Amino acid sequence: DGGITQSPKYLFRKEGQNVTLSCEQNLNHDAMYWYRQDPGQGLRLIYYSQIVNDFQKGDIAEGYSVSREKKESFPLTVTSAQKNPTAFYLCASRPESTVRGGYTFGSGTRLTVV
Amino acid sequence: AQTVTQSQPEMSVQEAETVTLSCTYDTSESDYYLFWYKQPPSRQMILVIRQEAYKQQNATENRFSVNFQKAAKSFSLKISDSQLGDAAMYFCAYRMHTGANSKLTFGKGITLSVRP
């Protein structure tokens, strides 16, 4: 079945370390997105990519980095510059070729700084 | 910039009753999409309903319907015959119509509880 796989489901990071969250999709979707979810804050856009080898900053990109070397993959790195990285991270994808194309979400990664 | 506002952080409804969740948004665009997403305790995002701004008719999906007031920039979700499985967090979201800027903007969400 087609879908989005996020891994790991839970991730623990020591302060000062970089960590990378994986997002893989086999839906042949063009666009991919990373959202951060905090209690009472809804979902906020970190980065998005509409095509391979191109990506744009979202509303809260500071302290994060991404790459889009393959259509299927859009990993998110949480760097040591991110001051408060503990949150729930959601990856999503969408086909750009159809205007009405809906979003598919992964099941998320819970990142905790210890 | 587009913004989405959900002013009620929590709501409660009796099983089998009807509940309405409110959402307002701000945009200068005339063509866009509006969505309601459900996030149960599993935290998987599930699309509940979608409304295209150029359509005057309100969208419906079984027990879920919307009241779309374009001039007032209001987009409320009505859940009829509430079920225990409806208990979840609900997010209102906006997207521009054109594919060049297809990111979703979410409200802060509302937690809906269903009393048996």
GROMACS .gro file of C-alpha atoms in nm:
model
  230
    1ASP     CA    1   0.000   0.000   0.000
    2GLY     CA    2   0.116   0.353  -0.074
    3GLY     CA    3   0.182   0.591   0.206
    4ILE     CA    4   0.429   0.794   0.409
    5THR     CA    5   0.667   0.635   0.655
    6GLN     CA    6   0.822   0.838   0.931
    7SER     CA    7   1.093   0.695   1.148
    8PRO     CA    8   1.168   0.657   1.424
    9LYS     CA    9   0.839   0.689   1.610
   10TYR     CA   10   1.019   0.811   1.923
   11LEU     CA   11   1.357   0.983   1.932
   12PHE     CA   12   1.566   1.108   2.221
   13ARG     CA   13   1.838   1.363   2.177
   14LYS     CA   14   2.099   1.498   2.410
   15GLU     CA   15   2.144   1.870   2.418
   16GLY     CA   16   2.398   1.987   2.161
   17GLN     CA   17   2.343   1.696   1.925
   18ASN     CA   18   2.202   1.701   1.576
   19VAL     CA   19   1.937   1.442   1.490
   20THR     CA   20   1.774   1.349   1.161
   21LEU     CA   21   1.410   1.250   1.122
   22SER     CA   22   1.327   1.030   0.825
   23CYS     CA   23   1.030   1.076   0.590
   24GLU     CA   24   0.980   0.844   0.293
   25GLN     CA   25   0.681   0.825   0.057
   26ASN     CA   26   0.596   0.582  -0.221
   27LEU     CA   27   0.300   0.780  -0.355
   28ASN     CA   28   0.498   0.950  -0.634
   29HIS     CA   29   0.400   1.285  -0.481
   30ASP     CA   30   0.589   1.591  -0.591
   31ALA     CA   31   0.556   1.810  -0.281
   32MET     CA   32   0.663   1.724   0.071
   33TYR     CA   33   0.627   1.916   0.397
   34TRP     CA   34   0.751   1.914   0.755
   35TYR     CA   35   0.528   2.041   1.035
   36ARG     CA   36   0.596   2.080   1.404
   37GLN     CA   37   0.315   2.031   1.656
   38ASP     CA   38   0.324   2.171   2.009
   39PRO     CA   39   0.039   2.169   2.262
   40GLY     CA   40  -0.189   2.466   2.201
   41GLN     CA   41   0.004   2.574   1.892
   42GLY     CA   42  -0.146   2.368   1.616
   43LEU     CA   43   0.079   2.263   1.330
   44ARG     CA   44   0.346   2.504   1.213
   45LEU     CA   45   0.533   2.467   0.884
   46ILE     CA   46   0.908   2.415   0.909
   47TYR     CA   47   1.016   2.347   0.548
   48TYR     CA   48   0.857   2.235   0.226
   49SER     CA   49   0.974   2.111  -0.111
   50GLN     CA   50   0.779   2.112  -0.435
   51ILE     CA   51   1.043   1.949  -0.650
   52VAL     CA   52   1.363   1.750  -0.614
   53ASN     CA   53   1.670   1.957  -0.522
   54ASP     CA   54   1.459   2.255  -0.420
   55PHE     CA   55   1.300   2.353  -0.089
   56GLN     CA   56   1.167   2.662   0.088
   57LYS     CA   57   1.162   2.779   0.447
   58GLY     CA   58   0.834   2.772   0.629
   59ASP     CA   59   0.731   2.981   0.927
   60ILE     CA   60   0.971   2.832   1.183
   61ALA     CA   61   1.278   2.714   0.987
   62GLU     CA   62   1.544   2.840   1.229
   63GLY     CA   63   1.745   2.555   1.377
   64TYR     CA   64   1.632   2.305   1.114
   65SER     CA   65   1.769   2.187   0.780
   66VAL     CA   66   1.636   1.962   0.504
   67SER     CA   67   1.742   1.801   0.179
   68ARG     CA   68   1.549   1.667  -0.120
   69GLU     CA   69   1.789   1.457  -0.322
   70LYS     CA   70   1.523   1.203  -0.417
   71LYS     CA   71   1.155   1.245  -0.488
   72GLU     CA   72   1.068   0.982  -0.228
   73SER     CA   73   1.268   1.122   0.061
   74PHE     CA   74   1.263   1.446   0.261
   75PRO     CA   75   1.471   1.411   0.579
   76LEU     CA   76   1.463   1.678   0.848
   77THR     CA   77   1.769   1.754   1.062
   78VAL     CA   78   1.714   1.919   1.396
   79THR     CA   79   2.037   2.101   1.472
   80SER     CA   80   2.184   2.211   1.803
   81ALA     CA   81   2.080   2.565   1.710
   82GLN     CA   82   1.715   2.472   1.769
   83LYS     CA   83   1.663   2.591   2.125
   84ASN     CA   84   1.347   2.402   2.205
   85PRO     CA   85   1.329   2.093   1.983
   86THR     CA   86   1.104   1.877   2.200
   87ALA     CA   87   0.787   1.839   1.993
   88PHE     CA   88   0.586   1.612   1.767
   89TYR     CA   89   0.696   1.627   1.402
   90LEU     CA   90   0.468   1.543   1.110
   91CYS     CA   91   0.567   1.488   0.749
   92ALA     CA   92   0.316   1.524   0.466
   93SER     CA   93   0.311   1.495   0.089
   94ARG     CA   94   0.089   1.603  -0.196
   95PRO     CA   95   0.080   1.561  -0.575
   96GLU     CA   96   0.146   1.900  -0.735
   97SER     CA   97   0.010   1.785  -1.070
   98THR     CA   98  -0.352   1.805  -0.959
   99VAL     CA   99  -0.494   2.119  -0.807
  100ARG     CA  100  -0.737   1.922  -0.592
  101GLY     CA  101  -0.475   1.673  -0.479
  102GLY     CA  102  -0.508   1.603  -0.110
  103TYR     CA  103  -0.238   1.578   0.152
  104THR     CA  104  -0.119   1.250   0.300
  105PHE     CA  105   0.034   1.261   0.646
  106GLY     CA  106   0.280   1.028   0.812
  107SER     CA  107   0.226   0.896   1.163
  108GLY     CA  108   0.478   1.134   1.317
  109THR     CA  109   0.797   1.133   1.525
  110ARG     CA  110   0.802   1.238   1.887
  111LEU     CA  111   1.137   1.406   1.963
  112THR     CA  112   1.244   1.458   2.323
  113VAL     CA  113   1.557   1.635   2.442
  114VAL     CA  114   1.710   1.469   2.747
  115ALA     CA  115  -0.017   3.629   0.518
  116GLN     CA  116  -0.303   3.391   0.565
  117THR     CA  117  -0.413   3.312   0.919
  118VAL     CA  118  -0.656   3.059   1.062
  119THR     CA  119  -0.819   3.113   1.400
  120GLN     CA  120  -0.989   2.857   1.619
  121SER     CA  121  -1.087   3.046   1.930
  122GLN     CA  122  -1.235   2.758   2.131
  123PRO     CA  123  -0.964   2.531   2.274
  124GLU     CA  124  -1.206   2.267   2.402
  125MET     CA  125  -1.564   2.156   2.351
  126SER     CA  126  -1.778   1.875   2.483
  127VAL     CA  127  -2.085   1.707   2.337
  128GLN     CA  128  -2.325   1.439   2.452
  129GLU     CA  129  -2.326   1.122   2.247
  130ALA     CA  130  -2.589   1.136   1.968
  131GLU     CA  131  -2.613   1.515   1.992
  132THR     CA  132  -2.490   1.776   1.744
  133VAL     CA  133  -2.188   2.000   1.792
  134THR     CA  134  -2.045   2.287   1.588
  135LEU     CA  135  -1.677   2.375   1.582
  136SER     CA  136  -1.589   2.729   1.477
  137CYS     CA  137  -1.313   2.856   1.250
  138THR     CA  138  -1.237   3.192   1.097
  139TYR     CA  139  -0.962   3.278   0.853
  140ASP     CA  140  -0.805   3.579   0.694
  141THR     CA  141  -0.693   3.600   0.332
  142SER     CA  142  -0.685   3.845   0.046
  143GLU     CA  143  -0.724   3.565  -0.208
  144SER     CA  144  -1.056   3.489  -0.376
  145ASP     CA  145  -0.986   3.126  -0.462
  146TYR     CA  146  -0.869   2.878  -0.202
  147TYR     CA  147  -0.945   2.555  -0.019
  148LEU     CA  148  -1.054   2.503   0.339
  149PHE     CA  149  -1.021   2.180   0.532
  150TRP     CA  150  -1.111   2.017   0.860
  151TYR     CA  151  -0.870   1.753   0.985
  152LYS     CA  152  -0.923   1.514   1.274
  153GLN     CA  153  -0.635   1.399   1.495
  154PRO     CA  154  -0.732   1.112   1.727
  155PRO     CA  155  -0.508   0.996   2.014
  156SER     CA  156  -0.304   0.794   1.761
  157ARG     CA  157  -0.200   1.138   1.625
  158GLN     CA  158  -0.265   1.031   1.266
  159MET     CA  159  -0.409   1.324   1.070
  160ILE     CA  160  -0.735   1.234   0.897
  161LEU     CA  161  -0.910   1.455   0.643
  162VAL     CA  162  -1.270   1.507   0.749
  163ILE     CA  163  -1.401   1.744   0.486
  164ARG     CA  164  -1.286   1.989   0.219
  165GLN     CA  165  -1.450   2.303   0.078
  166GLU     CA  166  -1.352   2.486  -0.239
  167ALA     CA  167  -1.405   2.860  -0.204
  168TYR     CA  168  -1.558   2.902  -0.550
  169LYS     CA  169  -1.836   2.658  -0.464
  170GLN     CA  170  -2.134   2.815  -0.290
  171GLN     CA  171  -2.274   2.482  -0.181
  172ASN     CA  172  -2.158   2.367   0.160
  173ALA     CA  173  -1.965   2.040   0.162
  174THR     CA  174  -2.107   1.737   0.341
  175GLU     CA  175  -1.958   1.398   0.427
  176ASN     CA  176  -2.203   1.169   0.602
  177ARG     CA  177  -2.246   1.310   0.956
  178PHE     CA  178  -2.007   1.598   0.890
  179SER     CA  179  -2.106   1.921   0.720
  180VAL     CA  180  -1.971   2.271   0.700
  181ASN     CA  181  -2.119   2.618   0.708
  182PHE     CA  182  -1.900   2.818   0.472
  183GLN     CA  183  -1.957   3.193   0.486
  184LYS     CA  184  -1.710   3.343   0.238
  185ALA     CA  185  -1.788   3.707   0.302
  186ALA     CA  186  -1.752   3.659   0.676
  187LYS     CA  187  -1.448   3.433   0.628
  188SER     CA  188  -1.604   3.172   0.850
  189PHE     CA  189  -1.585   2.794   0.813
  190SER     CA  190  -1.756   2.595   1.087
  191LEU     CA  191  -1.784   2.218   1.113
  192LYS     CA  192  -2.106   2.053   1.227
  193ILE     CA  193  -2.094   1.697   1.357
  194SER     CA  194  -2.435   1.533   1.378
  195ASP     CA  195  -2.525   1.226   1.583
  196SER     CA  196  -2.192   1.247   1.769
  197GLN     CA  197  -2.019   0.918   1.840
  198LEU     CA  198  -1.755   0.824   2.096
  199GLY     CA  199  -1.510   0.779   1.809
  200ASP     CA  200  -1.547   1.145   1.719
  201ALA     CA  201  -1.348   1.241   2.029
  202ALA     CA  202  -1.027   1.392   1.895
  203MET     CA  203  -0.848   1.714   1.819
  204TYR     CA  204  -0.988   1.897   1.516
  205PHE     CA  205  -0.788   2.137   1.304
  206CYS     CA  206  -0.916   2.389   1.054
  207ALA     CA  207  -0.676   2.455   0.765
  208TYR     CA  208  -0.642   2.682   0.460
  209ARG     CA  209  -0.460   2.648   0.131
  210MET     CA  210  -0.432   2.879  -0.165
  211HIS     CA  211  -0.579   2.744  -0.487
  212THR     CA  212  -0.269   2.777  -0.702
  213GLY     CA  213  -0.015   2.498  -0.689
  214ALA     CA  214   0.281   2.733  -0.666
  215ASN     CA  215   0.213   2.790  -0.300
  216SER     CA  216   0.035   2.479  -0.185
  217LYS     CA  217   0.126   2.479   0.184
  218LEU     CA  218  -0.143   2.426   0.444
  219THR     CA  219  -0.192   2.681   0.719
  220PHE     CA  220  -0.350   2.537   1.033
  221GLY     CA  221  -0.542   2.678   1.323
  222LYS     CA  222  -0.442   2.589   1.677
  223GLY     CA  223  -0.699   2.314   1.701
  224ILE     CA  224  -0.988   2.229   1.928
  225THR     CA  225  -1.015   1.926   2.154
  226LEU     CA  226  -1.356   1.763   2.128
  227SER     CA  227  -1.471   1.524   2.398
  228VAL     CA  228  -1.783   1.307   2.366
  229ARG     CA  229  -1.979   1.217   2.680
  230PRO     CA  230  -2.144   0.874   2.681
   0.00000   0.00000   0.00000
